[in-house]
Tab-separated table of C-alpha atoms and ligand atoms in Angstrom:
chain	number	residue	atom	x	y	z
A	1	MET	CA	22.986	-13.872	-25.740
A	2	ILE	CA	19.832	-12.757	-23.879
A	3	LYS	CA	17.330	-10.610	-25.805
A	4	LEU	CA	14.820	-8.035	-24.749
A	5	ASP	CA	11.590	-7.456	-26.599
A	6	TYR	CA	9.933	-4.172	-25.732
A	7	LYS	CA	7.136	-4.128	-28.440
A	8	ASN	CA	4.474	-4.105	-25.997
A	9	VAL	CA	5.685	-0.908	-24.255
A	10	SER	CA	5.304	0.981	-27.550
A	11	SER	CA	2.602	3.422	-27.935
A	12	LEU	CA	1.805	1.881	-31.399
A	13	VAL	CA	0.628	-1.349	-29.590
A	14	ILE	CA	-0.782	-0.028	-26.190
A	15	GLY	CA	-1.665	3.507	-27.146
A	16	GLU	CA	-0.073	6.896	-26.278
A	17	LYS	CA	-1.600	7.207	-22.934
A	18	ASN	CA	0.086	4.084	-21.587
A	19	GLY	CA	2.848	3.478	-24.119
A	20	LEU	CA	6.167	5.213	-25.127
A	21	ASN	CA	7.175	6.486	-28.460
A	22	LEU	CA	10.365	4.355	-28.170
A	23	GLU	CA	12.118	5.349	-31.311
A	24	ASN	CA	11.938	9.046	-30.314
A	25	GLU	CA	12.567	8.373	-26.651
A	26	PHE	CA	15.890	6.324	-27.570
A	27	LEU	CA	16.953	9.088	-29.935
A	28	GLU	CA	16.352	11.868	-27.424
A	29	TYR	CA	18.338	9.866	-24.634
A	30	LYS	CA	21.038	8.591	-26.991
A	31	ASN	CA	23.668	10.965	-25.730
A	32	ARG	CA	22.596	10.971	-22.018
A	33	ILE	CA	22.755	7.039	-22.064
A	34	LYS	CA	26.168	7.231	-23.903
A	35	ASP	CA	27.545	9.526	-21.266
A	36	ILE	CA	26.141	7.145	-18.363
A	37	ILE	CA	27.779	4.130	-19.932
A	38	ILE	CA	31.138	5.919	-20.357
A	39	ASP	CA	31.060	7.302	-16.841
A	40	LEU	CA	30.194	4.098	-15.086
A	41	ASN	CA	33.039	2.500	-16.903
A	42	GLN	CA	35.405	5.210	-16.259
A	43	ARG	CA	34.590	5.260	-12.375
A	44	LYS	CA	34.382	1.553	-12.052
A	45	ASP	CA	38.219	1.097	-10.734
A	46	LYS	CA	38.088	4.281	-8.584
A	47	PRO	CA	37.814	3.608	-4.812
A	48	GLY	CA	34.527	4.882	-3.093
A	49	GLN	CA	32.316	4.494	-6.178
A	50	TRP	CA	31.002	1.105	-5.222
A	51	LEU	CA	31.387	-0.054	-8.776
A	52	GLN	CA	33.820	-3.044	-8.292
A	53	TRP	CA	31.027	-5.315	-8.987
A	54	MET	CA	31.649	-4.582	-12.573
A	55	ASN	CA	34.982	-6.117	-12.350
A	56	LEU	CA	33.852	-9.367	-10.482
A	57	GLY	CA	33.612	-11.193	-13.892
A	58	TYR	CA	37.276	-10.862	-14.289
A	59	SER	CA	38.581	-11.997	-10.938
A	60	GLU	CA	40.382	-15.140	-11.711
A	61	GLU	CA	42.078	-15.228	-8.271
A	62	THR	CA	38.855	-15.474	-6.611
A	63	VAL	CA	37.767	-18.343	-8.914
A	64	TRP	CA	41.078	-20.068	-8.142
A	65	TYR	CA	40.891	-19.911	-4.491
A	66	VAL	CA	37.111	-20.987	-4.522
A	67	LYS	CA	38.005	-24.014	-6.754
A	68	GLU	CA	40.815	-24.929	-4.584
A	69	PHE	CA	38.851	-24.822	-1.342
A	70	ALA	CA	36.041	-26.646	-3.024
A	71	SER	CA	38.238	-29.445	-4.160
A	72	MET	CA	39.859	-29.613	-0.579
A	73	VAL	CA	36.571	-30.273	1.065
A	74	GLU	CA	34.955	-32.531	-1.566
A	75	GLY	CA	33.288	-35.408	-0.248
A	76	ARG	CA	33.677	-34.187	3.346
A	77	PHE	CA	30.326	-32.709	3.957
A	78	GLU	CA	26.844	-33.817	3.515
A	79	ASN	CA	25.371	-30.413	3.748
A	80	ILE	CA	26.499	-26.825	3.137
A	81	LEU	CA	24.525	-24.334	5.351
A	82	VAL	CA	24.766	-20.703	4.405
A	83	LEU	CA	24.174	-18.194	7.031
A	84	GLY	CA	23.465	-14.773	5.715
A	85	ILE	CA	20.805	-12.239	4.865
A	86	GLY	CA	19.710	-9.712	2.252
A	87	GLY	CA	22.454	-9.418	-0.215
A	88	SER	CA	24.485	-11.983	1.190
A	89	ALA	CA	21.855	-14.667	0.727
A	90	LEU	CA	19.515	-13.616	-2.071
A	91	GLY	CA	21.863	-14.140	-5.012
A	92	GLY	CA	23.012	-17.602	-3.666
A	93	ILE	CA	19.423	-18.776	-3.334
A	94	ALA	CA	18.431	-17.380	-6.642
A	95	VAL	CA	21.375	-18.912	-8.586
A	96	THR	CA	21.194	-22.451	-6.698
A	97	GLU	CA	17.353	-22.704	-7.060
A	98	ALA	CA	17.922	-22.026	-10.881
A	99	LEU	CA	20.688	-24.145	-11.508
A	100	LEU	CA	20.743	-27.071	-9.121
A	101	LYS	CA	18.553	-30.204	-10.038
A	102	PRO	CA	15.120	-29.315	-9.077
A	103	TYR	CA	14.268	-30.457	-5.359
A	104	TRP	CA	18.081	-30.781	-4.938
A	105	ASN	CA	17.916	-31.499	-1.184
A	106	LEU	CA	15.428	-34.387	-1.736
A	107	CYS	CA	17.630	-36.072	-4.448
A	108	SER	CA	19.846	-39.001	-3.405
A	109	LYS	CA	23.473	-38.654	-3.081
A	110	GLU	CA	23.851	-40.165	-6.686
A	111	GLN	CA	21.429	-37.973	-8.241
A	112	ARG	CA	23.536	-35.095	-6.707
A	113	ASN	CA	26.672	-36.676	-8.141
A	114	ASN	CA	27.876	-36.667	-4.594
A	115	TYR	CA	27.688	-33.103	-4.015
A	116	PRO	CA	26.147	-31.888	-0.709
A	117	ARG	CA	22.696	-30.592	-0.048
A	118	ILE	CA	22.437	-26.796	0.381
A	119	PHE	CA	20.490	-24.702	2.994
A	120	PHE	CA	20.281	-21.035	3.456
A	121	LEU	CA	19.134	-19.522	6.777
A	122	ASP	CA	18.258	-15.997	5.762
A	123	ASN	CA	15.704	-15.267	8.626
A	124	ILE	CA	15.576	-15.482	12.261
A	125	ASP	CA	12.356	-17.172	12.843
A	126	PRO	CA	13.348	-19.334	15.984
A	127	ASP	CA	11.001	-22.247	14.934
A	128	SER	CA	12.526	-22.458	11.318
A	129	ILE	CA	15.979	-22.246	12.524
A	130	LYS	CA	15.374	-24.969	15.251
A	131	GLY	CA	13.420	-27.001	12.684
A	132	LEU	CA	16.588	-26.916	10.387
A	133	LEU	CA	19.087	-27.727	13.109
A	134	ASP	CA	17.022	-30.412	14.255
A	135	ILE	CA	17.307	-32.371	10.948
A	136	LEU	CA	20.996	-31.384	10.103
A	137	ASP	CA	23.986	-33.366	11.373
A	138	LEU	CA	26.097	-30.647	11.957
A	139	LYS	CA	29.246	-32.694	12.153
A	140	LYS	CA	28.582	-33.217	8.336
A	141	THR	CA	27.737	-29.832	7.553
A	142	LEU	CA	30.095	-26.961	6.375
A	143	VAL	CA	28.610	-23.662	7.638
A	144	ASN	CA	29.307	-20.685	5.216
A	145	VAL	CA	28.861	-17.473	7.381
A	146	ILE	CA	28.494	-14.572	4.844
A	147	THR	CA	28.361	-10.802	5.960
A	148	LYS	CA	29.923	-7.964	4.317
A	149	SER	CA	29.761	-5.811	7.413
A	150	GLY	CA	30.697	-8.678	9.757
A	151	SER	CA	28.144	-7.632	12.375
A	152	THR	CA	24.539	-7.974	11.111
A	153	ALA	CA	22.582	-9.084	14.098
A	154	GLU	CA	20.338	-11.913	12.203
A	155	THR	CA	23.666	-13.448	10.860
A	156	MET	CA	25.657	-12.994	13.918
A	157	SER	CA	22.959	-14.465	16.185
A	158	GLN	CA	22.643	-17.618	14.004
A	159	TYR	CA	26.462	-17.947	13.892
A	160	MET	CA	26.769	-17.812	17.601
A	161	ILE	CA	24.159	-20.491	18.130
A	162	ILE	CA	25.682	-22.823	15.413
A	163	LYS	CA	29.272	-22.237	16.525
A	164	ASP	CA	28.280	-23.165	20.166
A	165	MET	CA	26.705	-26.427	19.020
A	166	LEU	CA	29.524	-27.240	16.762
A	167	GLU	CA	31.997	-26.745	19.410
A	168	LYS	CA	29.997	-29.114	21.731
A	169	GLU	CA	29.921	-31.634	19.182
A	170	LEU	CA	33.381	-31.588	17.710
A	171	ASP	CA	35.441	-29.974	20.397
A	172	ASP	CA	38.431	-28.235	18.705
A	173	ASP	CA	37.817	-29.600	15.262
A	174	TYR	CA	34.879	-27.580	14.932
A	175	ARG	CA	36.712	-24.846	13.157
A	176	LYS	CA	37.212	-27.122	9.937
A	177	ASN	CA	33.234	-26.752	9.738
A	178	ILE	CA	33.213	-23.149	9.207
A	179	VAL	CA	34.055	-20.881	6.447
A	180	VAL	CA	33.641	-17.143	6.530
A	181	THR	CA	32.818	-14.723	3.749
A	182	THR	CA	33.430	-11.164	5.023
A	183	ASP	CA	35.143	-7.985	4.522
A	184	GLN	CA	39.080	-7.947	4.420
A	185	LYS	CA	39.706	-5.827	7.398
A	186	ILE	CA	36.497	-4.342	9.000
A	187	GLY	CA	34.004	-5.991	11.254
A	188	VAL	CA	33.429	-8.097	14.192
A	189	LEU	CA	33.288	-11.327	12.351
A	190	ARG	CA	36.633	-10.636	10.518
A	191	GLN	CA	38.234	-10.233	13.855
A	192	LEU	CA	36.654	-13.429	15.022
A	193	ALA	CA	37.539	-15.398	11.960
A	194	ASP	CA	41.225	-14.393	12.305
A	195	GLN	CA	41.284	-15.140	16.117
A	196	GLU	CA	39.615	-18.412	15.614
A	197	GLY	CA	41.656	-19.283	12.576
A	198	TYR	CA	38.771	-20.057	10.276
A	199	LYS	CA	39.280	-20.362	6.465
A	200	THR	CA	37.943	-17.087	5.027
A	201	PHE	CA	37.064	-15.385	1.682
A	202	VAL	CA	36.887	-11.891	1.014
A	203	ILE	CA	34.067	-9.596	-0.153
A	204	PRO	CA	36.120	-6.985	-2.039
A	205	ASP	CA	35.971	-3.210	-1.198
A	206	ASP	CA	33.262	-1.285	-3.005
A	207	VAL	CA	30.942	-4.257	-3.766
A	208	GLY	CA	27.626	-3.766	-1.948
A	209	GLY	CA	25.627	-6.675	-0.737
A	210	ARG	CA	23.011	-6.734	-3.546
A	211	PHE	CA	25.670	-6.539	-6.242
A	212	SER	CA	28.060	-9.191	-4.540
A	213	VAL	CA	26.525	-12.488	-5.959
A	214	PHE	CA	29.439	-12.984	-8.305
A	215	SER	CA	32.075	-12.436	-5.614
A	216	ALA	CA	32.949	-15.358	-3.203
A	217	VAL	CA	29.576	-14.604	-1.619
A	218	GLY	CA	28.025	-16.597	-4.408
A	219	LEU	CA	30.867	-18.360	-6.113
A	220	LEU	CA	31.920	-20.364	-3.050
A	221	PRO	CA	28.390	-21.917	-2.299
A	222	PHE	CA	28.056	-22.473	-6.253
A	223	ALA	CA	31.353	-24.485	-6.457
A	224	LEU	CA	30.787	-26.372	-3.398
A	225	VAL	CA	27.536	-27.964	-4.870
A	226	GLY	CA	29.257	-28.479	-8.208
A	227	LEU	CA	28.181	-25.591	-10.456
A	228	ASP	CA	30.401	-24.628	-13.137
A	229	ILE	CA	31.740	-21.251	-12.024
A	230	ASP	CA	34.009	-20.812	-15.026
A	231	LYS	CA	30.828	-20.833	-17.094
A	232	ILE	CA	29.009	-18.274	-14.791
A	233	MET	CA	32.290	-16.018	-15.371
A	234	SER	CA	32.076	-16.427	-19.116
A	235	GLY	CA	28.411	-15.297	-18.868
A	236	ILE	CA	29.454	-12.245	-17.044
A	237	LYS	CA	32.257	-11.295	-19.193
A	238	ASP	CA	30.377	-11.576	-22.490
A	239	MET	CA	27.442	-9.652	-21.124
A	240	ASP	CA	29.858	-7.031	-19.851
A	241	LEU	CA	31.324	-6.590	-23.010
A	242	ALA	CA	28.084	-6.405	-24.642
A	243	LEU	CA	26.886	-3.603	-22.183
A	244	LYS	CA	30.037	-1.501	-23.027
A	245	ASN	CA	28.285	-0.646	-26.094
A	246	THR	CA	27.138	2.905	-25.525
A	247	ASP	CA	24.369	2.809	-28.265
A	248	ILE	CA	20.930	2.705	-26.819
A	249	PHE	CA	19.736	0.848	-29.781
A	250	GLU	CA	22.044	-1.914	-29.125
A	251	ASN	CA	22.300	-2.122	-25.345
A	252	ILE	CA	19.673	-3.992	-23.557
A	253	ALA	CA	20.551	-3.053	-20.030
A	254	ALA	CA	20.193	0.653	-21.045
A	255	GLN	CA	17.044	-0.168	-23.086
A	256	GLY	CA	15.529	-1.682	-19.897
A	257	ALA	CA	16.603	1.138	-17.565
A	258	LEU	CA	15.305	3.864	-19.784
A	259	ILE	CA	12.032	2.090	-20.120
A	260	ASN	CA	11.645	1.644	-16.664
A	261	TYR	CA	12.397	5.080	-15.660
A	262	LEU	CA	10.281	6.684	-18.542
A	263	ALA	CA	7.312	4.331	-17.742
A	264	ASP	CA	7.627	5.660	-14.158
A	265	THR	CA	8.374	9.340	-14.672
A	266	LYS	CA	6.309	9.942	-17.839
A	267	LEU	CA	3.333	7.364	-17.508
A	268	GLY	CA	3.190	6.981	-13.832
A	269	LYS	CA	3.860	3.273	-13.776
A	270	ASP	CA	5.446	3.163	-10.532
A	271	ILE	CA	5.223	-0.366	-9.890
A	272	SER	CA	7.734	-2.938	-11.653
A	273	VAL	CA	6.592	-6.495	-11.867
A	274	MET	CA	9.328	-9.337	-12.449
A	275	MET	CA	7.472	-12.390	-13.747
A	276	PRO	CA	9.460	-15.259	-15.104
A	277	TYR	CA	7.622	-18.090	-16.778
A	278	SER	CA	9.876	-20.822	-15.011
A	279	SER	CA	9.723	-22.045	-11.524
A	280	ARG	CA	13.440	-22.355	-11.524
A	281	LEU	CA	13.710	-18.575	-11.858
A	282	ARG	CA	11.227	-17.879	-9.232
A	283	TYR	CA	14.082	-16.550	-6.633
A	284	ILE	CA	15.554	-14.544	-9.471
A	285	SER	CA	12.546	-12.386	-8.717
A	286	ASP	CA	13.491	-12.067	-5.126
A	287	TRP	CA	16.987	-11.118	-5.803
A	288	TYR	CA	15.766	-8.567	-8.290
A	289	VAL	CA	13.334	-7.066	-6.005
A	290	GLN	CA	16.058	-6.378	-3.387
A	291	LEU	CA	18.385	-5.125	-6.206
A	292	TRP	CA	15.852	-2.639	-7.562
A	293	ALA	CA	14.182	-1.576	-4.211
A	294	GLU	CA	17.359	-0.947	-2.246
A	295	SER	CA	19.188	0.628	-5.091
A	296	LEU	CA	16.518	2.984	-6.572
A	297	GLY	CA	14.449	3.708	-3.520
A	298	LYS	CA	15.924	7.026	-2.381
A	299	GLU	CA	14.935	10.130	-0.400
A	300	CYS	CA	17.353	12.464	-2.049
A	301	ASN	CA	19.198	12.910	-5.281
A	302	LYS	CA	22.813	13.493	-5.660
A	303	ASN	CA	22.333	17.231	-5.287
A	304	GLY	CA	20.860	16.563	-1.796
A	305	GLU	CA	17.230	17.389	-3.066
A	306	LYS	CA	14.297	15.473	-1.605
A	307	VAL	CA	12.871	13.428	-4.474
A	308	ASN	CA	11.608	10.220	-2.635
A	309	VAL	CA	11.998	8.181	-6.017
A	310	GLY	CA	11.997	4.403	-6.796
A	311	THR	CA	9.330	2.115	-8.318
A	312	THR	CA	8.117	-0.500	-6.314
A	313	PRO	CA	9.476	-3.972	-7.472
A	314	VAL	CA	6.954	-7.004	-7.210
A	315	LYS	CA	7.640	-10.488	-7.826
A	316	ALA	CA	5.106	-12.751	-9.628
A	317	LEU	CA	5.597	-16.195	-11.130
A	318	GLY	CA	4.084	-17.520	-14.633
A	319	ALA	CA	2.078	-19.234	-15.008
A	320	THR	CA	0.885	-19.749	-11.260
A	321	ASP	CA	0.395	-16.050	-10.772
A	322	GLN	CA	-1.991	-15.668	-13.698
A	323	HIS	CA	-4.335	-17.380	-11.290
A	324	SER	CA	-3.525	-14.859	-8.471
A	325	GLN	CA	-2.240	-11.343	-9.637
A	326	LEU	CA	-3.323	-11.117	-13.382
A	327	GLN	CA	-6.760	-9.965	-12.582
A	328	LEU	CA	-5.170	-7.035	-10.824
A	329	TYR	CA	-2.745	-6.457	-13.606
A	330	ASN	CA	-5.472	-6.473	-16.406
A	331	GLU	CA	-8.156	-4.389	-14.667
A	332	GLY	CA	-6.757	-2.644	-11.649
A	333	PRO	CA	-4.902	0.637	-11.708
A	334	ASN	CA	-2.810	0.894	-14.746
A	335	ASN	CA	0.446	1.603	-12.867
A	336	LYS	CA	2.585	-1.152	-13.621
A	337	LEU	CA	5.499	-2.155	-16.018
A	338	ILE	CA	5.663	-5.945	-16.378
A	339	THR	CA	9.015	-7.593	-17.114
A	340	PHE	CA	8.422	-11.287	-18.227
A	341	ILE	CA	11.379	-13.775	-18.361
A	342	ARG	CA	10.912	-16.437	-21.000
A	343	VAL	CA	13.056	-19.414	-21.264
A	344	GLU	CA	13.379	-20.447	-24.899
A	345	ASN	CA	14.610	-24.113	-24.399
A	346	PHE	CA	13.585	-26.028	-21.338
A	347	ASP	CA	15.874	-28.959	-20.235
A	348	ASN	CA	12.897	-31.293	-20.673
A	349	THR	CA	9.922	-31.780	-22.934
A	350	LEU	CA	7.006	-33.090	-20.932
A	351	GLU	CA	4.156	-34.721	-23.150
A	352	ILE	CA	0.646	-34.728	-22.009
A	353	PRO	CA	-0.730	-38.181	-22.985
A	354	LYS	CA	-3.590	-38.484	-25.483
A	355	ILE	CA	-6.169	-39.710	-23.006
A	356	PHE	CA	-9.736	-38.742	-22.207
A	357	GLU	CA	-10.032	-37.570	-25.836
A	358	TYR	CA	-13.756	-37.301	-25.809
A	359	THR	CA	-13.888	-35.129	-22.852
A	360	GLY	CA	-13.490	-31.367	-22.381
A	361	ILE	CA	-9.645	-31.803	-21.515
A	362	GLY	CA	-9.107	-33.980	-24.523
A	363	TYR	CA	-7.488	-30.939	-26.589
A	364	LEU	CA	-4.631	-31.101	-24.151
A	365	GLY	CA	-3.591	-34.537	-25.147
A	366	GLY	CA	-0.647	-34.878	-27.573
A	367	LYS	CA	0.563	-31.482	-26.773
A	368	THR	CA	3.262	-30.520	-24.323
A	369	ILE	CA	3.528	-29.072	-20.981
A	370	ASN	CA	6.047	-26.751	-22.804
A	371	ASP	CA	3.319	-25.653	-25.301
A	372	LEU	CA	1.077	-24.862	-22.440
A	373	ILE	CA	3.555	-22.687	-20.336
A	374	ASN	CA	4.483	-21.074	-23.739
A	375	ALA	CA	0.822	-20.441	-24.768
A	376	GLU	CA	0.090	-19.071	-21.243
A	377	ALA	CA	2.989	-16.736	-21.459
A	378	ASP	CA	1.709	-15.522	-24.827
A	379	SER	CA	-1.696	-15.107	-23.593
A	380	THR	CA	-0.821	-13.076	-20.660
A	381	LYS	CA	1.286	-10.715	-22.896
A	382	VAL	CA	-1.611	-10.139	-25.186
A	383	THR	CA	-4.355	-9.884	-22.734
A	384	LEU	CA	-2.227	-7.250	-20.916
A	385	ALA	CA	-1.735	-5.432	-24.196
A	386	ASP	CA	-5.478	-5.533	-24.825
A	387	HIS	CA	-5.880	-3.694	-21.636
A	388	SER	CA	-3.254	-1.032	-22.636
A	389	ARG	CA	-0.652	-2.369	-20.058
A	390	PRO	CA	3.038	-1.983	-20.907
A	391	ALA	CA	5.102	-5.172	-20.878
A	392	MET	CA	8.333	-6.347	-21.879
A	393	THR	CA	10.053	-9.798	-22.213
A	394	ILE	CA	13.645	-10.938	-21.565
A	395	PHE	CA	14.322	-14.202	-23.533
A	396	ILE	CA	16.922	-16.566	-22.335
A	397	ASP	CA	18.075	-19.519	-24.383
A	398	LYS	CA	18.088	-21.826	-21.372
A	399	VAL	CA	18.493	-22.142	-17.730
A	400	ASP	CA	22.302	-22.740	-17.394
A	401	GLU	CA	25.318	-21.194	-15.679
A	402	TYR	CA	26.003	-18.919	-18.684
A	403	ASN	CA	22.713	-17.677	-19.119
A	404	ILE	CA	21.871	-16.959	-15.473
A	405	ALA	CA	25.014	-15.013	-15.153
A	406	GLU	CA	24.270	-13.107	-18.196
A	407	LEU	CA	20.811	-12.323	-17.102
A	408	MET	CA	21.806	-11.305	-13.598
A	409	TYR	CA	24.743	-9.104	-14.496
A	410	MET	CA	22.326	-7.554	-17.091
A	411	LEU	CA	19.940	-6.687	-14.468
A	412	GLU	CA	22.755	-5.187	-12.215
A	413	VAL	CA	23.761	-2.873	-15.111
A	414	GLN	CA	20.098	-2.059	-15.931
A	415	THR	CA	19.693	-0.980	-12.092
A	416	ALA	CA	22.907	1.018	-12.073
A	417	ILE	CA	21.899	2.913	-15.254
A	418	ALA	CA	18.454	3.680	-13.953
A	419	GLY	CA	19.900	4.921	-10.833
A	420	GLU	CA	22.010	7.397	-13.105
A	421	LEU	CA	18.635	8.494	-14.910
A	422	TYR	CA	17.119	9.196	-11.365
A	423	ASN	CA	20.373	10.972	-10.574
A	424	ILE	CA	20.576	9.125	-7.188
A	425	ASP	CA	23.198	7.112	-5.116
A	426	THR	CA	22.450	3.730	-6.326
A	427	PHE	CA	24.710	2.034	-4.096
A	428	ASN	CA	23.940	3.317	-0.524
A	429	GLN	CA	21.140	2.144	1.647
A	430	PRO	CA	20.717	4.423	4.503
A	431	GLY	CA	17.120	3.220	5.147
A	432	VAL	CA	18.505	-0.308	5.731
A	433	GLU	CA	21.259	0.973	7.965
A	434	GLN	CA	18.740	3.105	9.945
A	435	ALA	CA	16.798	-0.131	10.741
A	436	LYS	CA	20.048	-1.966	11.573
A	437	ASN	CA	21.027	0.643	13.951
A	438	TYR	CA	17.744	0.544	15.690
A	439	THR	CA	17.904	-3.122	16.169
A	440	TYR	CA	21.429	-2.837	17.637
A	441	ALA	CA	20.028	-0.397	20.216
A	442	LEU	CA	17.148	-2.396	21.190
A	443	MET	CA	19.432	-5.453	21.601
A	444	GLY	CA	21.784	-3.549	23.986
A	445	ARG	CA	24.878	-3.134	21.748
A	446	ALA	CA	27.407	-0.722	23.140
A	447	GLY	CA	27.497	2.781	21.739
A	448	TYR	CA	23.508	2.765	20.897
A	449	GLU	CA	22.483	3.586	24.368
A	450	ASP	CA	20.983	7.094	23.608
A	451	SER	CA	19.022	5.605	20.577
A	452	ALA	CA	17.789	2.814	22.695
A	453	MET	CA	16.089	5.176	25.108
A	454	ASN	CA	14.837	7.129	22.283
A	455	LEU	CA	13.348	4.040	20.441
A	456	GLN	CA	11.843	2.638	24.001
A	457	SER	CA	9.769	5.751	24.260
A	458	LYS	CA	8.626	5.532	20.668
A	459	ILE	CA	7.787	2.072	20.956
A	460	SER	CA	5.694	2.332	24.078
A	461	SER	CA	3.865	5.356	22.437
A	462	VAL	CA	2.704	3.371	19.445
B	501	PA5	O1	22.340	-4.779	-0.102
B	501	PA5	C1	22.687	-4.742	1.025
B	501	PA5	O2	23.818	-3.948	1.300
B	501	PA5	C2	21.978	-5.271	2.323
B	501	PA5	O3	20.936	-5.862	1.818
B	501	PA5	C3	22.990	-6.300	3.073
B	501	PA5	O4	23.381	-7.373	2.017
B	501	PA5	C4	22.196	-6.961	4.254
B	501	PA5	O5	21.707	-5.942	5.110
B	501	PA5	C5	23.258	-7.920	4.864
B	501	PA5	O6	24.351	-7.178	5.289
B	501	PA5	P1	25.721	-7.985	5.555
B	501	PA5	O7	26.231	-8.545	4.390
B	501	PA5	O8	26.594	-6.846	5.986
B	501	PA5	O9	25.432	-8.782	6.669
């Protein structure tokens, strides 16, 4: 089970001005947290609450269908190409980067145990799309188009380009190279997929994009590249059980949520830095940034009052960003809460040879790279405390399916609890929808004509 160490948020360590009296705060919020946890668990099965993500760990049916499809196509494709953006891509990127052998796409087929390479197109830079399409043999590529709404312009335009290319290369057989993950009923892609006869997977109702990683959105690509999705499900289930505990003193998601909330509202720490000390967890930060930003950055609270809340999530990587951002964290404005993620057991131990003994780098010889990264993480934590900067650390035993699922599910629940503390709707994203609608208008989508005229005048006046 993953652990949370919040000692360096305590006023006993970093002083009253920048720290929290956690014992008192936990006691003060004990009942409120209990009510929130009970409420989330009671509401999770009700339609329209957008809490179905809390049930994904138990969806044996999805696992079965995903495994069935993965075994059906095993050995047929050299590449998986995922088309998606935001919540339809970030979880997949985070998990595959964490769990696949590092530099997976550069490994030989044998090193990949015959599983395919995997690529994510989550942007619409024409140069990078063209660059990838130039090197992929589409005939040997399974394209997984992922979009909850079934109409996102970025994903749909990529799909249109690639479908056209596939059809030219494969004639009618092109359909076998496309698998779609989308809503069961709504959206343009759902209609097209049904007409074209693609294999489809469903993103369940009431699961928002940023909470969808453990639906077929993530599970399908994970299974296709040989990740153990049963272990992922076990990690979610065990964490879900642990987080049903309504006692703030024993629930790490509640602790993380409350600390973030109080650091913001009481201490003015309105920047939330996520800093794993593991390159493999680098994209967990990207995923977390979206989860936190889109969920908590809201104009109005549930009563309709204008509140403009939300702390700004920032991603950092240890030890790399000690040489980039740490100066600011230590000496710049004291407005950040830093969350480290530490891996207790790396898969490898890398010894530094005992050479150059009589030089200034001789002290490194005989130690391991593991010693070094741990020393750097400890040093950063202490130096931040020396400067009265609050920080907490999530410890995970190792980077594997079980632990990554626990970590990500815990962060989802933490976000949901934080949203309740702010009294906002955690699961909508009107700010994202507004930009999407503007794009539709500018690209000439029917029904958006008035908005298009309005926008053109705003654009030309800038
Ligand atoms: O979290 C969200 O809801 C968004 O980031 C969406 O995932 C993103 O906009 C992509 O939407 P869709 O999956 O509908 O293509």
